[in-house]
PDB file of C-alpha atoms in Angstrom:
ATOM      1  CA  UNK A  96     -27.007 -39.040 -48.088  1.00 71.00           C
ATOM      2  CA  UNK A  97     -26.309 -39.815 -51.729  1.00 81.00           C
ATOM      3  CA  UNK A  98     -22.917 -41.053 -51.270  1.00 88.00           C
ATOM      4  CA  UNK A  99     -22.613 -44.633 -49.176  1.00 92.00           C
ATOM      5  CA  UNK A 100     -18.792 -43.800 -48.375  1.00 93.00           C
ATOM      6  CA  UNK A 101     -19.953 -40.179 -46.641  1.00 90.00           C
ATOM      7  CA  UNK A 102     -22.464 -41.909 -44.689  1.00 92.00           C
ATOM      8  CA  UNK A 103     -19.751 -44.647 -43.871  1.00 93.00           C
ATOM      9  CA  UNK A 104     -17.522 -41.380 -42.614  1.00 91.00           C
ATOM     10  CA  UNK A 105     -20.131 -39.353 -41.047  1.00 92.00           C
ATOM     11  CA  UNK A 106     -21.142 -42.574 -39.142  1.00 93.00           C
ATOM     12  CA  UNK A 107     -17.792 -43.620 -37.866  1.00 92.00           C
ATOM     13  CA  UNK A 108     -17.346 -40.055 -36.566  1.00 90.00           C
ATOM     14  CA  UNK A 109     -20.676 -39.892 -34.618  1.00 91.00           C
ATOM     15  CA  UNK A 110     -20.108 -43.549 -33.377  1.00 92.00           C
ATOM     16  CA  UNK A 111     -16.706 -42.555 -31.965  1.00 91.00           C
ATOM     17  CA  UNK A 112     -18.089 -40.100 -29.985  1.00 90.00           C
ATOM     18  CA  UNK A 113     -21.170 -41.365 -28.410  1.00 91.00           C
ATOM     19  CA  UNK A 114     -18.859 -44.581 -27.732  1.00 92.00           C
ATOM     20  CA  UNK A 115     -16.296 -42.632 -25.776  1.00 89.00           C
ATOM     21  CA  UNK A 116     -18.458 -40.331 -23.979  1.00 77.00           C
ATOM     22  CA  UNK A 117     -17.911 -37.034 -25.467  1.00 73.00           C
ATOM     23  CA  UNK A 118     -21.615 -36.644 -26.741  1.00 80.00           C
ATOM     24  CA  UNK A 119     -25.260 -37.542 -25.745  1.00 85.00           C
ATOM     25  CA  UNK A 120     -27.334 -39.132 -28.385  1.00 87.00           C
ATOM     26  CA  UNK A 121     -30.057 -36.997 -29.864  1.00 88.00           C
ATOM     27  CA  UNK A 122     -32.237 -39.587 -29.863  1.00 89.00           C
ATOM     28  CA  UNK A 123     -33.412 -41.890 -26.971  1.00 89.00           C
ATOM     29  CA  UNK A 124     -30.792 -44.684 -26.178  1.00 85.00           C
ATOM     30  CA  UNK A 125     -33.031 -47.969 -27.115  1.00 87.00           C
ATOM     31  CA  UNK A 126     -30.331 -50.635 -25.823  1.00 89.00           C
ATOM     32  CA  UNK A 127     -28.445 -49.703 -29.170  1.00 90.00           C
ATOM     33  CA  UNK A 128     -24.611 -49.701 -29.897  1.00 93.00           C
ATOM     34  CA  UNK A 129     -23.043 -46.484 -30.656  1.00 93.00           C
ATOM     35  CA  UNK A 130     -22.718 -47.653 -34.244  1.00 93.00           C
ATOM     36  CA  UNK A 131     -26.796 -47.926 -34.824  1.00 94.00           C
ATOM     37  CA  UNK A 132     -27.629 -44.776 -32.485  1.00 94.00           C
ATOM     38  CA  UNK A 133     -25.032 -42.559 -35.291  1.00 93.00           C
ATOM     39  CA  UNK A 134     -26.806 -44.612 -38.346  1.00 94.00           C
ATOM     40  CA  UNK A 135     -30.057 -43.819 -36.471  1.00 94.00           C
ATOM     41  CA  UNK A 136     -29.601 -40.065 -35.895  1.00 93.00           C
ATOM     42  CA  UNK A 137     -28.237 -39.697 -39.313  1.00 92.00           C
ATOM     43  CA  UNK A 138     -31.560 -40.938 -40.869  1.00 93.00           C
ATOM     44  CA  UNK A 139     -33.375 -39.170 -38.509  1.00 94.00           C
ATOM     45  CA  UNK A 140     -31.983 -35.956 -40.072  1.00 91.00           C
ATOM     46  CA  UNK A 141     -30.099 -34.947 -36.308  1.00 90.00           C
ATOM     47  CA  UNK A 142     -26.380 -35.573 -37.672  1.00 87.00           C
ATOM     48  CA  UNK A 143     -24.774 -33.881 -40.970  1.00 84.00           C
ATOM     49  CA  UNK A 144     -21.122 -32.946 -41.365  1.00 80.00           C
ATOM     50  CA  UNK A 145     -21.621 -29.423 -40.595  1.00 81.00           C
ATOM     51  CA  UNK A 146     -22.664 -30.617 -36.935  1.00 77.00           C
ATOM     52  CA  UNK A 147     -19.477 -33.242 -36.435  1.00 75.00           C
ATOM     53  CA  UNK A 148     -17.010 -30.471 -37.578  1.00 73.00           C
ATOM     54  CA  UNK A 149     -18.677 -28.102 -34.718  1.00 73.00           C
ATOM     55  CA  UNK A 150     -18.009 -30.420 -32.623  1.00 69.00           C
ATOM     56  CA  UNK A 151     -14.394 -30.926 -33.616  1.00 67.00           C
ATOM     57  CA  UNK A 152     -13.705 -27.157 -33.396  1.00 63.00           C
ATOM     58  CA  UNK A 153     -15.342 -26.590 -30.053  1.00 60.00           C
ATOM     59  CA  UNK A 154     -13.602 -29.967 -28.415  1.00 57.00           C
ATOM     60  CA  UNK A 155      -9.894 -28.282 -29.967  1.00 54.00           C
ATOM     61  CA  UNK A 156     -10.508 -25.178 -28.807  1.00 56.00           C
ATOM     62  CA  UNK A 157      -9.054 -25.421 -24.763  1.00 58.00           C
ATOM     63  CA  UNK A 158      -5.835 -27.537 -25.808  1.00 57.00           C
ATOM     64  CA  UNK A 159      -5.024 -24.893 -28.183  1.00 59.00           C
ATOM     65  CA  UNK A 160      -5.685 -22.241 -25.700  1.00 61.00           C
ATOM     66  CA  UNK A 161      -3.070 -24.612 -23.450  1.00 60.00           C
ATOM     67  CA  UNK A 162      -0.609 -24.258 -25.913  1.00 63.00           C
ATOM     68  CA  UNK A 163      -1.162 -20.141 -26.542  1.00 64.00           C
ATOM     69  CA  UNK A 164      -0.273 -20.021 -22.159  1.00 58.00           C
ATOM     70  CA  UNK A 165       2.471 -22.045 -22.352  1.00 58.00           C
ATOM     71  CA  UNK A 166       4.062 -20.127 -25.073  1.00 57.00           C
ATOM     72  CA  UNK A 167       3.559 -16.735 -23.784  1.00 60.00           C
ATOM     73  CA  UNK A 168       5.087 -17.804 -20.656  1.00 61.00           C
ATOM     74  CA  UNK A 169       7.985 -19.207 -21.885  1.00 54.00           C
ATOM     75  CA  UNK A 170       9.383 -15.723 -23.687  1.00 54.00           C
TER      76      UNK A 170
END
């Protein structure tokens, strides 16, 4: 990453989710806190924006659909 405030974002994002346990690490779990396994992957090459906003679209996906049912019910 050529931008330290990116990294700081992209980081942040990954960390949140392997610390609520929404995501498996890509690499093996070495006693590390969910802050150094998301700097880890990152370097690695594992973790990129493109992959965090998948991940974003795929998790809003069913609450959407939730919404969509409840809607078309209600007319």
């Amino acid at each position: 990453m050529d931008n330290r405030f990116e990294l700081v974002m992209l980081s942040t994002k990954r960390a949140r989710q392997l610390a609520t346990g929404g995501k498996e690490p890509k690499l093996a779990w070495e006693n590390d806190k969910p802050t150094v396994m998301a700097l880890r992957e990152i370097a690695a090459g594992l973790m990129d924006y493109a992959v965090i906003a998948e991940a974003e679209i795929v998790e809003d996906e069913p609450l959407f659909a939730a919404f969509e049912d409840e809607s078309n019910e209600a007319v």
